[in-house]
XYZ file of C-alpha atoms in Angstrom:
317
model
C 0.000 0.000 0.000
C 2.818 2.372 0.878
C 4.317 1.883 -2.586
C 0.997 2.613 -4.287
C 0.520 5.651 -2.087
C 3.971 6.926 -3.036
C 3.262 6.373 -6.732
C -0.020 8.262 -6.382
C 1.781 11.161 -4.701
C 4.385 11.195 -7.480
C 1.611 11.206 -10.090
C -0.171 14.109 -8.397
C 3.105 16.010 -8.132
C 3.760 15.414 -11.833
C 0.264 16.651 -12.714
C 0.792 19.734 -10.541
C 4.098 20.440 -12.307
C 2.385 20.165 -15.688
C -0.476 22.393 -14.570
C 2.008 25.019 -13.424
C 3.435 25.006 -16.959
C 0.154 26.377 -18.292
C -0.116 30.121 -18.776
C -3.630 31.175 -17.742
C -3.165 34.308 -19.839
C -2.989 32.139 -22.978
C -6.020 30.019 -22.109
C -9.312 30.303 -23.955
C -10.625 33.578 -22.521
C -14.201 32.804 -23.530
C -17.175 35.021 -22.765
C -18.155 32.776 -19.857
C -14.784 33.340 -18.215
C -13.716 29.693 -18.554
C -10.314 28.972 -17.022
C -7.995 26.041 -17.436
C -9.404 22.952 -15.722
C -6.883 20.499 -14.308
C -7.409 17.665 -16.796
C -7.361 19.841 -19.923
C -4.409 21.862 -18.663
C -2.398 18.746 -17.839
C -3.183 17.343 -21.287
C -2.063 20.584 -22.933
C 1.088 20.821 -20.816
C 2.021 17.240 -21.684
C 1.552 17.991 -25.391
C 3.668 21.163 -25.165
C 6.403 19.240 -23.333
C 6.304 16.452 -25.934
C 6.540 18.860 -28.871
C 9.300 21.039 -27.445
C 11.224 17.910 -26.455
C 11.014 16.516 -29.982
C 11.537 19.891 -31.666
C 14.112 22.021 -29.830
C 14.339 25.558 -31.163
C 17.082 25.802 -33.848
C 20.468 26.646 -32.340
C 21.423 29.179 -35.030
C 18.217 31.136 -34.571
C 18.618 31.036 -30.793
C 22.144 32.488 -31.089
C 20.945 35.232 -33.441
C 18.111 36.186 -31.097
C 20.530 36.222 -28.139
C 22.912 38.497 -30.047
C 20.097 40.866 -31.019
C 18.939 41.021 -27.410
C 22.073 42.849 -26.229
C 22.487 46.592 -26.604
C 25.756 46.490 -28.555
C 24.764 43.751 -31.016
C 26.892 43.495 -34.148
C 25.586 43.493 -37.711
C 28.631 41.465 -38.745
C 28.052 38.801 -36.090
C 24.330 38.536 -36.884
C 24.971 38.244 -40.627
C 27.724 35.661 -40.122
C 25.501 33.507 -37.913
C 22.603 33.810 -40.340
C 24.752 32.791 -43.301
C 25.425 29.484 -41.529
C 21.747 28.652 -42.180
C 21.341 29.173 -45.959
C 17.570 28.629 -45.940
C 17.013 31.177 -43.173
C 19.357 33.678 -44.820
C 17.743 33.314 -48.246
C 14.211 33.787 -46.924
C 15.169 36.832 -44.842
C 16.836 38.379 -47.897
C 13.701 37.786 -49.986
C 11.552 39.456 -47.324
C 13.930 42.425 -47.086
C 13.670 42.870 -50.856
C 9.889 42.468 -50.983
C 7.571 45.428 -51.425
C 6.970 45.265 -47.657
C 10.427 46.618 -46.936
C 12.119 47.741 -50.165
C 12.715 51.487 -49.897
C 12.890 53.539 -53.096
C 13.307 50.357 -55.081
C 16.706 49.633 -53.491
C 17.451 45.973 -52.957
C 19.781 44.379 -50.442
C 22.599 42.493 -52.128
C 23.455 40.311 -49.150
C 22.329 39.364 -45.657
C 24.423 42.098 -44.029
C 22.605 44.797 -46.014
C 19.277 43.160 -45.204
C 20.036 43.255 -41.469
C 20.933 46.951 -41.678
C 17.785 47.746 -43.651
C 15.419 45.819 -41.394
C 16.952 46.749 -38.049
C 17.464 44.602 -34.982
C 13.862 44.396 -33.764
C 12.458 43.330 -37.146
C 15.264 40.846 -37.740
C 14.709 39.292 -34.318
C 10.959 38.934 -34.940
C 11.483 37.515 -38.416
C 14.202 35.081 -37.340
C 11.958 33.760 -34.574
C 9.068 33.395 -37.012
C 11.058 31.826 -39.842
C 12.909 29.420 -37.551
C 9.609 28.326 -36.024
C 8.138 27.781 -39.470
C 11.104 25.533 -40.309
C 10.054 23.291 -37.415
C 6.546 22.912 -38.834
C 7.548 20.598 -41.645
C 4.379 18.608 -42.174
C 3.930 16.900 -45.531
C 0.904 16.527 -47.760
C -1.801 18.681 -49.294
C -3.391 19.860 -46.056
C -0.061 20.848 -44.494
C 0.927 22.773 -47.621
C -2.440 24.482 -47.702
C -2.107 25.433 -44.036
C 1.374 26.890 -44.570
C 0.126 28.882 -47.570
C -2.784 30.164 -45.505
C -0.387 31.293 -42.776
C 1.866 33.060 -45.283
C -1.121 34.794 -46.865
C -2.507 35.826 -43.492
C 0.901 37.251 -42.544
C 1.007 39.403 -45.673
C -2.543 40.665 -45.255
C -1.928 41.359 -41.550
C 1.059 43.507 -42.389
C -0.808 45.595 -44.955
C -3.806 46.073 -42.668
C -1.523 47.048 -39.776
C -0.128 49.856 -41.907
C -3.628 50.996 -42.818
C -4.815 50.895 -39.205
C -1.661 52.620 -37.983
C -0.052 50.035 -35.690
C 3.442 48.449 -35.882
C 3.314 45.667 -38.483
C 6.260 43.469 -37.453
C 4.616 41.441 -34.694
C 1.453 41.071 -36.757
C 3.365 39.657 -39.719
C 4.932 37.028 -37.441
C 1.628 36.323 -35.658
C -0.052 35.804 -39.022
C 2.775 33.543 -40.160
C 2.399 31.368 -37.065
C -1.268 31.707 -36.127
C -2.013 28.110 -37.172
C 1.230 26.635 -35.819
C -0.798 24.517 -33.409
C -2.849 23.091 -36.258
C 0.287 22.127 -38.175
C 1.683 20.431 -35.070
C -1.557 18.484 -34.596
C -1.470 17.491 -38.274
C 1.989 16.017 -37.726
C 0.887 14.075 -34.651
C -2.294 12.810 -36.346
C -4.369 13.448 -33.230
C -7.016 15.264 -35.268
C -8.126 13.970 -38.688
C -8.331 17.316 -40.430
C -9.146 15.729 -43.786
C -12.553 14.826 -42.332
C -13.142 18.405 -41.157
C -12.632 20.265 -44.434
C -16.357 20.905 -44.829
C -16.687 22.314 -41.304
C -16.903 26.031 -40.634
C -13.897 28.028 -39.500
C -15.069 28.303 -35.900
C -16.352 24.712 -35.707
C -12.926 23.085 -35.966
C -11.550 24.519 -32.679
C -14.667 23.228 -30.892
C -14.050 19.721 -32.245
C -10.396 19.945 -31.202
C -11.420 20.913 -27.685
C -13.980 18.103 -27.468
C -11.302 15.625 -28.549
C -8.197 16.915 -26.771
C -9.357 19.358 -24.107
C -7.641 22.250 -25.918
C -7.523 23.633 -29.441
C -4.806 24.478 -31.949
C -4.796 28.176 -31.045
C -4.082 27.595 -27.344
C -1.549 24.862 -28.170
C 0.231 27.115 -30.654
C 0.446 30.002 -28.202
C 1.963 27.805 -25.491
C 4.485 26.122 -27.799
C 5.604 29.476 -29.212
C 6.081 30.832 -25.706
C 8.044 27.712 -24.723
C 10.307 28.267 -27.742
C 10.982 31.833 -26.565
C 8.745 33.821 -28.911
C 8.308 37.390 -27.681
C 4.919 38.799 -26.774
C 2.460 39.737 -28.128
C 2.802 36.925 -30.698
C 1.982 33.969 -28.370
C -1.014 35.838 -26.995
C -2.330 36.770 -30.451
C -1.926 33.174 -31.628
C -3.594 31.740 -28.503
C -6.536 34.137 -28.717
C -7.220 34.256 -32.451
C -10.281 32.001 -32.060
C -11.088 33.317 -28.562
C -10.988 37.120 -28.732
C -13.226 37.941 -25.750
C -10.334 38.493 -23.358
C -8.694 40.907 -25.796
C -11.895 42.915 -26.194
C -12.333 43.164 -22.417
C -8.689 44.139 -21.882
C -8.608 46.635 -24.732
C -5.476 48.491 -25.753
C -3.097 47.679 -28.579
C -3.512 43.907 -28.181
C -7.232 44.264 -28.969
C -6.423 46.244 -32.123
C -3.724 43.764 -33.137
C -6.042 40.803 -32.617
C -8.805 42.506 -34.587
C -6.399 43.003 -37.505
C -5.194 39.386 -37.287
C -8.749 38.072 -37.322
C -9.621 40.253 -40.320
C -6.521 38.987 -42.148
C -7.339 35.366 -41.314
C -10.888 35.659 -42.663
C -9.876 37.733 -45.702
C -7.262 35.125 -46.621
C -9.957 32.446 -46.333
C -12.121 34.433 -48.741
C -9.286 34.679 -51.273
C -8.661 30.928 -51.016
C -12.362 30.057 -51.333
C -13.959 32.696 -53.583
C -17.016 30.496 -54.152
C -18.005 30.709 -50.471
C -19.724 33.567 -48.673
C -16.954 35.742 -47.185
C -17.003 35.672 -43.387
C -14.854 38.794 -43.028
C -17.885 40.994 -43.731
C -19.421 39.862 -40.438
C -16.348 41.151 -38.607
C -16.961 44.705 -39.794
C -20.147 44.738 -37.696
C -18.488 43.235 -34.601
C -15.766 44.205 -32.122
C -13.131 43.583 -34.813
C -14.535 46.373 -36.951
C -14.683 48.683 -33.960
C -11.132 47.993 -32.758
C -9.510 47.995 -36.199
C -11.669 50.735 -37.676
C -12.241 48.650 -40.800
C -15.507 48.892 -42.701
C -16.684 46.734 -45.575
C -16.050 49.616 -47.973
C -12.519 50.149 -46.689
C -11.587 46.482 -46.999
C -13.084 46.337 -50.492
C -11.001 49.313 -51.634
C -7.865 47.584 -50.304
C -8.643 44.239 -51.928
C -6.245 44.405 -54.880
C -3.399 45.559 -52.638
C -4.111 42.707 -50.228
C -4.206 40.179 -53.076
C -0.862 41.449 -54.356
C 0.754 41.229 -50.929
C -0.554 37.698 -50.478
C 0.727 36.573 -53.882
C 4.187 38.013 -53.229
C 4.466 36.328 -49.838
C 3.298 32.965 -51.208
C 6.115 33.216 -53.760
C 8.655 33.935 -50.997
C 7.637 30.855 -49.025
C 7.039 28.572 -52.017
């Protein structure tokens, strides 16, 4: 009996440790004020621990982020480290030379010039985002479609951020990674997404929660935070299907989340032009209020948004 009692105590201690690994601030934040219950939180914490154990954050990216976190960071050191990861360097150079960042038509000839043009804060955000995307290497049609959707949402988020008048860097990264949790669940096979293609956008997270106790948004936010992603990206990712907490808290996070949700729905509309666009509903809700985006304004921006999406899809092809 004593042995069983000791095992039970160890099990409870392990569950408590897992529960403590859950960030209440990244939990659902639903209108009914739901908080993390013990079973769901332990399940989520175990999944986060499994993923981060199997997929440690890339060492090169970690060194670059550490260098950029000090006051006297060196362009030469950052560029040298980045060049040791050709894929990361090539993608960053493409982004620096995209219409997002190209100034007066000038292009960066190498990574060093790109780092100077973008600046430390943008490079740090982009390196974190691109390195994370490298970890989400699922195969197959659905994984490719999800990655394309994330790239398109990132581009649209950045354009809308400029229109709304808020810093675009974090929103680009949040858009790029907003479905990171879904891609991780695709890899694990815990959710059969092929059977959910006909379900509505907001139905899928409910099915995930019924099956796992958490959804891809909350999982993604926690994994990104565990990998060292700076706020507000983990929070925006965790809340993009559960915006109530952002609306009640207000401030810049509410505006950022409103823009991300618009971008997510607009990208859906571009991918599925035969379906009724859901973004129009957002113009009448809190998203429209926080972002200041009307149906007319979005419609006038449509061609610009399509162009930004197409360019970003080409970068990540």
